[in-house]
mmCIF file of C-alpha atoms in Angstrom:
data_model
loop_
_atom_site.group_PDB
_atom_site.id
_atom_site.type_symbol
_atom_site.label_atom_id
_atom_site.label_comp_id
_atom_site.label_asym_id
_atom_site.label_seq_id
_atom_site.Cartn_x
_atom_site.Cartn_y
_atom_site.Cartn_z
ATOM 1 C CA LEU A 5 -16.621 19.554 -22.374
ATOM 2 C CA TRP A 6 -15.029 17.586 -19.527
ATOM 3 C CA ILE A 7 -12.698 15.756 -21.914
ATOM 4 C CA ARG A 8 -11.493 19.152 -23.198
ATOM 5 C CA SER A 9 -10.792 20.516 -19.730
ATOM 6 C CA ARG A 10 -7.283 21.399 -18.591
ATOM 7 C CA GLU A 11 -7.598 18.968 -15.691
ATOM 8 C CA LEU A 12 -8.324 15.906 -17.806
ATOM 9 C CA THR A 13 -5.830 16.995 -20.468
ATOM 10 C CA ASN A 14 -3.078 17.074 -17.858
ATOM 11 C CA VAL A 15 -4.241 13.768 -16.367
ATOM 12 C CA MET A 16 -4.021 12.125 -19.783
ATOM 13 C CA LYS A 17 -0.561 13.562 -20.445
ATOM 14 C CA ILE A 18 0.695 12.219 -17.126
ATOM 15 C CA LYS A 19 -0.978 8.858 -17.714
ATOM 16 C CA ALA A 20 0.540 8.523 -21.193
ATOM 17 C CA ASP A 21 4.026 9.352 -19.947
ATOM 18 C CA LEU A 22 3.614 7.141 -16.877
ATOM 19 C CA LEU A 23 2.927 4.173 -19.170
ATOM 20 C CA LYS A 24 5.990 5.104 -21.209
ATOM 21 C CA TYR A 25 8.169 5.108 -18.080
ATOM 22 C CA ILE A 26 6.748 1.745 -17.040
ATOM 23 C CA ARG A 27 7.695 0.213 -20.386
ATOM 24 C CA GLU A 28 11.162 1.730 -20.150
ATOM 25 C CA TRP A 29 11.746 0.172 -16.743
ATOM 26 C CA PHE A 30 10.559 -3.291 -17.750
ATOM 27 C CA ASN A 31 12.652 -3.200 -20.931
ATOM 28 C CA GLU A 32 15.741 -2.166 -18.968
ATOM 29 C CA ASN A 33 15.185 -4.955 -16.432
ATOM 30 C CA ASN A 34 14.858 -7.908 -18.816
ATOM 31 C CA PHE A 35 11.092 -8.408 -18.711
ATOM 32 C CA TYR A 36 9.142 -9.554 -21.765
ATOM 33 C CA GLU A 37 5.820 -7.862 -22.477
ATOM 34 C CA VAL A 38 3.136 -10.467 -23.234
ATOM 35 C CA THR A 39 -0.487 -10.340 -24.378
ATOM 36 C CA PRO A 40 -2.829 -12.500 -22.264
ATOM 37 C CA PRO A 41 -6.550 -12.845 -23.090
ATOM 38 C CA THR A 42 -9.295 -10.756 -21.508
ATOM 39 C CA ILE A 43 -11.941 -13.438 -22.159
ATOM 40 C CA THR A 44 -11.468 -16.279 -19.686
ATOM 41 C CA PRO A 45 -13.209 -19.545 -18.710
ATOM 42 C CA ASN A 46 -12.798 -18.972 -14.975
ATOM 43 C CA ALA A 47 -11.956 -16.497 -12.220
ATOM 44 C CA CYS A 48 -8.408 -15.839 -11.101
ATOM 45 C CA GLU A 49 -9.378 -15.180 -7.503
ATOM 46 C CA GLY A 50 -12.699 -17.014 -7.235
ATOM 47 C CA GLY A 51 -15.745 -15.246 -5.882
ATOM 48 C CA THR A 52 -18.715 -13.626 -7.544
ATOM 49 C CA THR A 53 -17.190 -10.377 -8.792
ATOM 50 C CA LEU A 54 -17.201 -11.504 -12.431
ATOM 51 C CA PHE A 55 -18.932 -10.237 -15.548
ATOM 52 C CA GLU A 56 -20.378 -13.400 -17.109
ATOM 53 C CA PHE A 57 -21.556 -13.667 -20.724
ATOM 54 C CA ASN A 58 -22.450 -16.228 -23.383
ATOM 55 C CA TYR A 59 -19.449 -17.185 -25.498
ATOM 56 C CA PHE A 60 -20.567 -19.391 -28.409
ATOM 57 C CA ASP A 61 -22.986 -21.291 -26.147
ATOM 58 C CA LYS A 62 -20.464 -21.543 -23.318
ATOM 59 C CA LYS A 63 -20.057 -19.494 -20.157
ATOM 60 C CA ALA A 64 -17.158 -17.068 -20.234
ATOM 61 C CA TYR A 65 -16.020 -14.114 -18.173
ATOM 62 C CA LEU A 66 -14.302 -10.780 -18.596
ATOM 63 C CA SER A 67 -10.888 -11.083 -17.002
ATOM 64 C CA GLN A 68 -10.257 -9.970 -13.420
ATOM 65 C CA SER A 69 -6.547 -10.635 -13.770
ATOM 66 C CA ALA A 70 -4.012 -12.044 -16.222
ATOM 67 C CA GLN A 71 -1.984 -13.601 -13.414
ATOM 68 C CA LEU A 72 -2.634 -17.272 -14.148
ATOM 69 C CA TYR A 73 -1.619 -16.810 -17.792
ATOM 70 C CA LEU A 74 1.501 -14.893 -16.818
ATOM 71 C CA GLU A 75 2.461 -17.673 -14.410
ATOM 72 C CA ALA A 76 2.299 -20.130 -17.315
ATOM 73 C CA LEU A 77 4.682 -17.996 -19.370
ATOM 74 C CA ILE A 78 7.490 -17.699 -16.806
ATOM 75 C CA TYR A 79 8.616 -21.257 -17.558
ATOM 76 C CA SER A 80 9.819 -20.166 -20.987
ATOM 77 C CA LEU A 81 10.435 -16.417 -20.569
ATOM 78 C CA GLU A 82 11.251 -16.189 -16.817
ATOM 79 C CA ARG A 83 10.211 -12.515 -16.397
ATOM 80 C CA VAL A 84 6.997 -11.300 -18.002
ATOM 81 C CA TRP A 85 4.585 -8.403 -17.693
ATOM 82 C CA SER A 86 1.343 -7.273 -19.304
ATOM 83 C CA LEU A 87 -0.950 -4.263 -19.479
ATOM 84 C CA THR A 88 -4.604 -5.157 -20.020
ATOM 85 C CA PRO A 89 -8.037 -3.937 -18.980
ATOM 86 C CA SER A 90 -9.465 -5.818 -16.003
ATOM 87 C CA PHE A 91 -13.099 -5.988 -14.975
ATOM 88 C CA ARG A 92 -14.599 -6.238 -11.480
ATOM 89 C CA ALA A 93 -18.330 -6.604 -10.891
ATOM 90 C CA GLU A 94 -18.004 -5.430 -7.290
ATOM 91 C CA LYS A 95 -20.757 -2.995 -6.382
ATOM 92 C CA SER A 96 -18.265 -0.636 -4.795
ATOM 93 C CA LYS A 97 -19.132 3.022 -4.344
ATOM 94 C CA THR A 98 -15.738 4.206 -3.182
ATOM 95 C CA ARG A 99 -13.418 6.867 -4.535
ATOM 96 C CA ARG A 100 -10.869 4.236 -5.592
ATOM 97 C CA HIS A 101 -12.864 1.573 -7.475
ATOM 98 C CA LEU A 102 -13.682 1.290 -11.176
ATOM 99 C CA ALA A 103 -15.573 -1.546 -12.868
ATOM 100 C CA GLU A 104 -13.030 -1.419 -15.722
ATOM 101 C CA TYR A 105 -9.453 -0.324 -15.196
ATOM 102 C CA TRP A 106 -5.987 -0.744 -16.676
ATOM 103 C CA HIS A 107 -4.092 -3.475 -14.887
ATOM 104 C CA LEU A 108 -0.327 -3.816 -15.014
ATOM 105 C CA GLU A 109 0.784 -7.294 -13.936
ATOM 106 C CA ALA A 110 4.167 -8.990 -13.673
ATOM 107 C CA GLU A 111 5.462 -12.455 -12.806
ATOM 108 C CA GLU A 112 9.061 -13.430 -12.121
ATOM 109 C CA ALA A 113 10.702 -16.865 -11.964
ATOM 110 C CA TRP A 114 13.296 -17.589 -9.257
ATOM 111 C CA VAL A 115 12.014 -14.656 -7.168
ATOM 112 C CA GLY A 116 10.753 -14.751 -3.574
ATOM 113 C CA ASN A 117 8.447 -12.317 -1.811
ATOM 114 C CA GLU A 118 11.200 -9.971 -0.598
ATOM 115 C CA GLU A 119 12.766 -9.673 -4.052
ATOM 116 C CA ASN A 120 9.273 -9.161 -5.471
ATOM 117 C CA MET A 121 8.827 -6.153 -3.174
ATOM 118 C CA ARG A 122 12.204 -4.800 -4.249
ATOM 119 C CA ILE A 123 11.121 -4.975 -7.897
ATOM 120 C CA GLN A 124 7.929 -3.085 -7.067
ATOM 121 C CA GLU A 125 9.668 -0.293 -5.164
ATOM 122 C CA GLU A 126 12.236 0.164 -7.916
ATOM 123 C CA LEU A 127 9.465 0.395 -10.522
ATOM 124 C CA ILE A 128 7.473 2.944 -8.491
ATOM 125 C CA SER A 129 10.600 4.970 -7.807
ATOM 126 C CA HIS A 130 11.489 5.025 -11.513
ATOM 127 C CA ILE A 131 7.997 6.260 -12.409
ATOM 128 C CA CYS A 132 8.171 9.033 -9.796
ATOM 129 C CA GLN A 133 11.693 10.165 -10.743
ATOM 130 C CA GLU A 134 10.806 10.370 -14.437
ATOM 131 C CA LEU A 135 7.568 12.250 -13.773
ATOM 132 C CA ALA A 136 9.422 14.742 -11.565
ATOM 133 C CA LYS A 137 12.057 15.242 -14.256
ATOM 134 C CA ASN A 138 9.847 15.434 -17.347
ATOM 135 C CA ASN A 139 6.319 16.461 -16.296
ATOM 136 C CA ARG A 140 6.827 19.533 -14.147
ATOM 137 C CA ASP A 141 4.117 21.633 -15.855
ATOM 138 C CA GLU A 142 1.403 18.989 -15.527
ATOM 139 C CA LEU A 143 2.354 18.251 -11.917
ATOM 140 C CA GLU A 144 2.265 21.939 -10.997
ATOM 141 C CA PHE A 145 -1.303 22.128 -12.301
ATOM 142 C CA PHE A 146 -2.284 19.582 -9.638
ATOM 143 C CA LYS A 147 -0.101 21.287 -6.999
ATOM 144 C CA ARG A 148 2.054 18.165 -6.840
ATOM 145 C CA LYS A 149 5.570 19.175 -5.792
ATOM 146 C CA THR A 150 8.291 17.502 -7.832
ATOM 147 C CA GLU A 151 10.450 17.258 -4.694
ATOM 148 C CA THR A 152 7.829 14.980 -3.147
ATOM 149 C CA LEU A 153 8.133 12.563 -6.065
ATOM 150 C CA LYS A 154 11.932 12.788 -6.095
ATOM 151 C CA ASN A 155 11.915 11.542 -2.507
ATOM 152 C CA ILE A 156 10.092 8.337 -3.496
ATOM 153 C CA GLU A 157 13.158 6.106 -3.403
ATOM 154 C CA PRO A 158 13.768 2.563 -2.085
ATOM 155 C CA PRO A 159 13.661 1.048 0.379
ATOM 156 C CA PHE A 160 10.010 1.403 1.391
ATOM 157 C CA GLU A 161 9.039 0.570 4.963
ATOM 158 C CA ARG A 162 7.630 -2.925 5.618
ATOM 159 C CA ILE A 163 4.938 -3.371 8.290
ATOM 160 C CA LYS A 164 3.474 -6.767 9.122
ATOM 161 C CA TYR A 165 -0.308 -7.082 9.026
ATOM 162 C CA GLU A 166 -0.437 -7.907 12.748
ATOM 163 C CA ASN A 167 1.403 -4.661 13.542
ATOM 164 C CA ALA A 168 -0.887 -2.712 11.219
ATOM 165 C CA VAL A 169 -3.836 -4.062 13.217
ATOM 166 C CA GLU A 170 -2.310 -2.590 16.391
ATOM 167 C CA ILE A 171 -1.768 0.762 14.657
ATOM 168 C CA LEU A 172 -5.454 0.841 13.715
ATOM 169 C CA LYS A 173 -6.537 -0.051 17.235
ATOM 170 C CA ASN A 174 -4.398 2.796 18.576
ATOM 171 C CA LYS A 175 -6.281 5.069 16.180
ATOM 172 C CA ASP A 176 -9.576 3.890 17.723
ATOM 173 C CA PHE A 177 -10.620 1.595 14.875
ATOM 174 C CA ASP A 178 -12.900 -1.317 15.747
ATOM 175 C CA PHE A 179 -10.647 -3.761 13.907
ATOM 176 C CA ASN A 180 -9.447 -7.245 14.802
ATOM 177 C CA TYR A 181 -6.905 -9.725 13.451
ATOM 178 C CA GLY A 182 -8.397 -11.652 10.527
ATOM 179 C CA MET A 183 -10.384 -8.756 9.087
ATOM 180 C CA ASP A 184 -9.533 -7.257 5.695
ATOM 181 C CA PHE A 185 -8.633 -3.609 5.259
ATOM 182 C CA GLY A 186 -11.237 -1.356 3.703
ATOM 183 C CA THR A 187 -10.786 2.127 2.281
ATOM 184 C CA LYS A 188 -10.881 3.815 5.701
ATOM 185 C CA GLU A 189 -8.363 1.442 7.259
ATOM 186 C CA GLU A 190 -5.905 1.750 4.377
ATOM 187 C CA SER A 191 -6.221 5.521 4.407
ATOM 188 C CA ALA A 192 -5.522 5.633 8.147
ATOM 189 C CA LEU A 193 -2.396 3.496 7.739
ATOM 190 C CA CYS A 194 -0.861 5.721 5.067
ATOM 191 C CA SER A 195 -2.298 9.193 5.711
ATOM 192 C CA ASP A 196 0.706 10.618 7.565
ATOM 193 C CA ILE A 197 3.604 9.107 5.606
ATOM 194 C CA GLU A 198 5.681 10.552 2.768
ATOM 195 C CA LYS A 199 6.641 7.341 0.942
ATOM 196 C CA PRO A 200 4.678 4.204 0.048
ATOM 197 C CA ILE A 201 4.677 1.383 2.613
ATOM 198 C CA PHE A 202 4.296 -2.373 2.314
ATOM 199 C CA ILE A 203 1.831 -4.213 4.539
ATOM 200 C CA THR A 204 3.066 -7.818 4.624
ATOM 201 C CA ASN A 205 2.061 -11.284 5.831
ATOM 202 C CA PHE A 206 -1.713 -11.076 5.606
ATOM 203 C CA PRO A 207 -3.762 -13.892 7.171
ATOM 204 C CA LYS A 208 -4.905 -16.614 4.796
ATOM 205 C CA THR A 209 -8.559 -15.769 5.444
ATOM 206 C CA VAL A 210 -8.368 -12.487 3.498
ATOM 207 C CA LYS A 211 -6.155 -13.432 0.534
ATOM 208 C CA PRO A 212 -6.545 -15.714 -2.536
ATOM 209 C CA PHE A 213 -5.671 -19.412 -2.783
ATOM 210 C CA TYR A 214 -2.561 -19.101 -4.967
ATOM 211 C CA MET A 215 -0.241 -17.449 -2.415
ATOM 212 C CA LYS A 216 2.726 -19.160 -0.731
ATOM 213 C CA GLU A 217 2.471 -19.903 2.972
ATOM 214 C CA ALA A 218 4.695 -17.975 5.365
ATOM 215 C CA ASP A 219 3.448 -20.050 8.291
ATOM 216 C CA GLU A 220 0.235 -21.758 9.411
ATOM 217 C CA LYS A 221 -1.689 -18.474 9.575
ATOM 218 C CA THR A 222 -0.188 -16.127 6.985
ATOM 219 C CA TYR A 223 0.953 -15.809 3.376
ATOM 220 C CA LEU A 224 4.177 -14.446 1.874
ATOM 221 C CA CYS A 225 2.429 -11.425 0.406
ATOM 222 C CA ALA A 226 2.387 -7.637 0.495
ATOM 223 C CA ASP A 227 0.114 -4.744 -0.412
ATOM 224 C CA LEU A 228 1.773 -1.448 -1.316
ATOM 225 C CA LEU A 229 -0.074 1.597 0.033
ATOM 226 C CA ALA A 230 0.460 5.044 -1.475
ATOM 227 C CA PRO A 231 1.123 7.929 0.931
ATOM 228 C CA GLU A 232 -1.235 10.789 1.808
ATOM 229 C CA GLY A 233 -4.080 8.367 2.462
ATOM 230 C CA TYR A 234 -4.485 7.101 -1.118
ATOM 231 C CA GLY A 235 -4.355 3.436 -0.109
ATOM 232 C CA GLU A 236 -3.456 0.293 -2.019
ATOM 233 C CA ILE A 237 -1.853 0.666 -5.441
ATOM 234 C CA ILE A 238 -0.181 -2.764 -5.740
ATOM 235 C CA GLY A 239 -0.934 -6.250 -4.468
ATOM 236 C CA GLY A 240 1.672 -8.987 -4.750
ATOM 237 C CA SER A 241 2.895 -12.286 -3.355
ATOM 238 C CA GLU A 242 5.111 -15.275 -3.748
ATOM 239 C CA ARG A 243 3.086 -18.000 -5.492
ATOM 240 C CA GLU A 244 2.310 -21.455 -4.118
ATOM 241 C CA THR A 245 4.221 -24.197 -5.944
ATOM 242 C CA ASP A 246 2.870 -27.207 -4.011
ATOM 243 C CA TYR A 247 0.227 -29.009 -6.088
ATOM 244 C CA LYS A 248 -1.478 -30.674 -3.114
ATOM 245 C CA LYS A 249 -1.751 -27.454 -1.122
ATOM 246 C CA LEU A 250 -3.331 -25.655 -4.071
ATOM 247 C CA VAL A 251 -5.887 -28.422 -4.550
ATOM 248 C CA GLU A 252 -6.769 -28.425 -0.841
ATOM 249 C CA ARG A 253 -7.324 -24.665 -0.796
ATOM 250 C CA MET A 254 -9.387 -24.690 -3.966
ATOM 251 C CA LYS A 255 -11.602 -27.463 -2.613
ATOM 252 C CA SER A 256 -12.064 -25.582 0.667
ATOM 253 C CA GLN A 257 -13.305 -22.578 -1.350
ATOM 254 C CA ASN A 258 -15.658 -24.754 -3.450
ATOM 255 C CA MET A 259 -13.777 -23.943 -6.651
ATOM 256 C CA ASN A 260 -14.299 -26.188 -9.677
ATOM 257 C CA LEU A 261 -10.965 -27.976 -10.138
ATOM 258 C CA LYS A 262 -11.799 -28.893 -13.728
ATOM 259 C CA ASP A 263 -11.768 -25.202 -14.671
ATOM 260 C CA TYR A 264 -8.219 -24.934 -13.350
ATOM 261 C CA GLU A 265 -6.713 -28.197 -14.628
ATOM 262 C CA TRP A 266 -4.321 -26.394 -16.935
ATOM 263 C CA TYR A 267 -3.140 -24.142 -14.097
ATOM 264 C CA LEU A 268 -2.636 -27.066 -11.722
ATOM 265 C CA ASP A 269 -0.667 -28.877 -14.434
ATOM 266 C CA LEU A 270 1.941 -26.106 -14.171
ATOM 267 C CA ARG A 271 2.762 -27.527 -10.724
ATOM 268 C CA LYS A 272 2.213 -31.176 -11.560
ATOM 269 C CA TYR A 273 4.871 -31.177 -14.284
ATOM 270 C CA GLY A 274 7.510 -29.209 -12.394
ATOM 271 C CA SER A 275 7.461 -25.711 -10.933
ATOM 272 C CA VAL A 276 9.980 -23.136 -9.708
ATOM 273 C CA GLN A 277 9.900 -20.473 -7.030
ATOM 274 C CA HIS A 278 8.123 -17.453 -8.464
ATOM 275 C CA SER A 279 6.324 -14.270 -7.461
ATOM 276 C CA GLY A 280 4.264 -11.525 -9.018
ATOM 277 C CA PHE A 281 2.146 -8.443 -8.529
ATOM 278 C CA GLY A 282 -0.682 -6.373 -9.972
ATOM 279 C CA LEU A 283 -0.800 -2.582 -10.167
ATOM 280 C CA GLY A 284 -3.832 -0.386 -10.800
ATOM 281 C CA VAL A 285 -2.764 2.294 -13.284
ATOM 282 C CA GLU A 286 -5.608 4.677 -12.462
ATOM 283 C CA ARG A 287 -4.842 4.376 -8.750
ATOM 284 C CA ILE A 288 -1.283 5.571 -9.306
ATOM 285 C CA VAL A 289 -2.525 8.395 -11.524
ATOM 286 C CA ARG A 290 -5.006 9.397 -8.814
ATOM 287 C CA TRP A 291 -2.232 9.538 -6.213
ATOM 288 C CA VAL A 292 0.288 11.395 -8.384
ATOM 289 C CA CYS A 293 -2.305 13.934 -9.560
ATOM 290 C CA LYS A 294 -3.893 14.295 -6.094
ATOM 291 C CA LEU A 295 -7.339 13.483 -7.504
ATOM 292 C CA GLU A 296 -10.311 13.195 -5.174
ATOM 293 C CA HIS A 297 -11.994 10.397 -7.172
ATOM 294 C CA ILE A 298 -10.529 7.662 -9.367
ATOM 295 C CA ARG A 299 -13.108 8.328 -12.086
ATOM 296 C CA ASP A 300 -11.159 11.527 -12.824
ATOM 297 C CA ALA A 301 -8.131 9.415 -13.803
ATOM 298 C CA THR A 302 -9.760 8.210 -17.036
ATOM 299 C CA PRO A 303 -11.755 10.028 -19.754
ATOM 300 C CA PHE A 304 -14.568 7.471 -19.990
ATOM 301 C CA PRO A 305 -14.932 5.878 -16.536
ATOM 302 C CA ARG A 306 -16.879 2.681 -16.007
ATOM 303 C CA THR A 307 -18.519 2.490 -12.580
ATOM 304 C CA ILE A 308 -21.608 0.746 -11.197
ATOM 305 C CA ASN A 309 -23.636 3.801 -12.243
ATOM 306 C CA ARG A 310 -21.941 4.652 -15.511
ATOM 307 C CA VAL A 311 -21.589 2.866 -18.842
ATOM 308 C CA TYR A 312 -22.196 5.844 -21.198
ATOM 309 C CA PRO A 313 -20.652 7.186 -23.348
#
């Protein structure tokens, strides 16, 4: 009966149109849609949050991210994007985590971190403007004012990680430089704002190996937080192009270099400045529809407690 409810019906209408607006924007901005695999031989970000299975007597994994494959394709297509399911084996019991979710990812050649953020804010603005213009009835059901979405226009504020730490301390959080933001911290940073904000220049200790250095301590990266306390909806960065630096980082994280030979070859045989980002579709739907839990953004959610039906 839940899948016949007015709430889920309106969620699905908004989600379907949101994906349509995303495709429109990428088509209008000279991106090529590509189709990366969801069965992979290794992790994109390392770690233990992978679903492992036997693949013809070899170990394989359900994809966490298509990023590495998209990076390979920029050398021929320059600007690419994909929409695939991604899988995370994190045992997270939060209102914003799914074990399987739809993952929009993009990579752009000849683009630095600042331009990468500009692309993201233009995409989000386009989605919001089109929803406000074409989905008034569905938005009204969720008490989402169209004027609020119309006001989501670039530029979005940029706040450095170190300044975000001070904001949290002023809000009485026990939080120090070098720690990663959790749900509560992200919510506190974006609870009283009307437009998304970028948190930039995270320390290397909390971000993956493939990001470009800003300085000795930080990366050229940014997380985009949705307003009203909904937290991160996009993570992006400029990518490291230095072969030696990548190898050093991977070794320091005990990653098996043999699994990533093909990825490292992209640098060994000539690379270009490039950047990219990943967007959680259900997270944007949750924000737009003012949903309490992300499981309500999909008809058949997959969580640590749910695999049926």
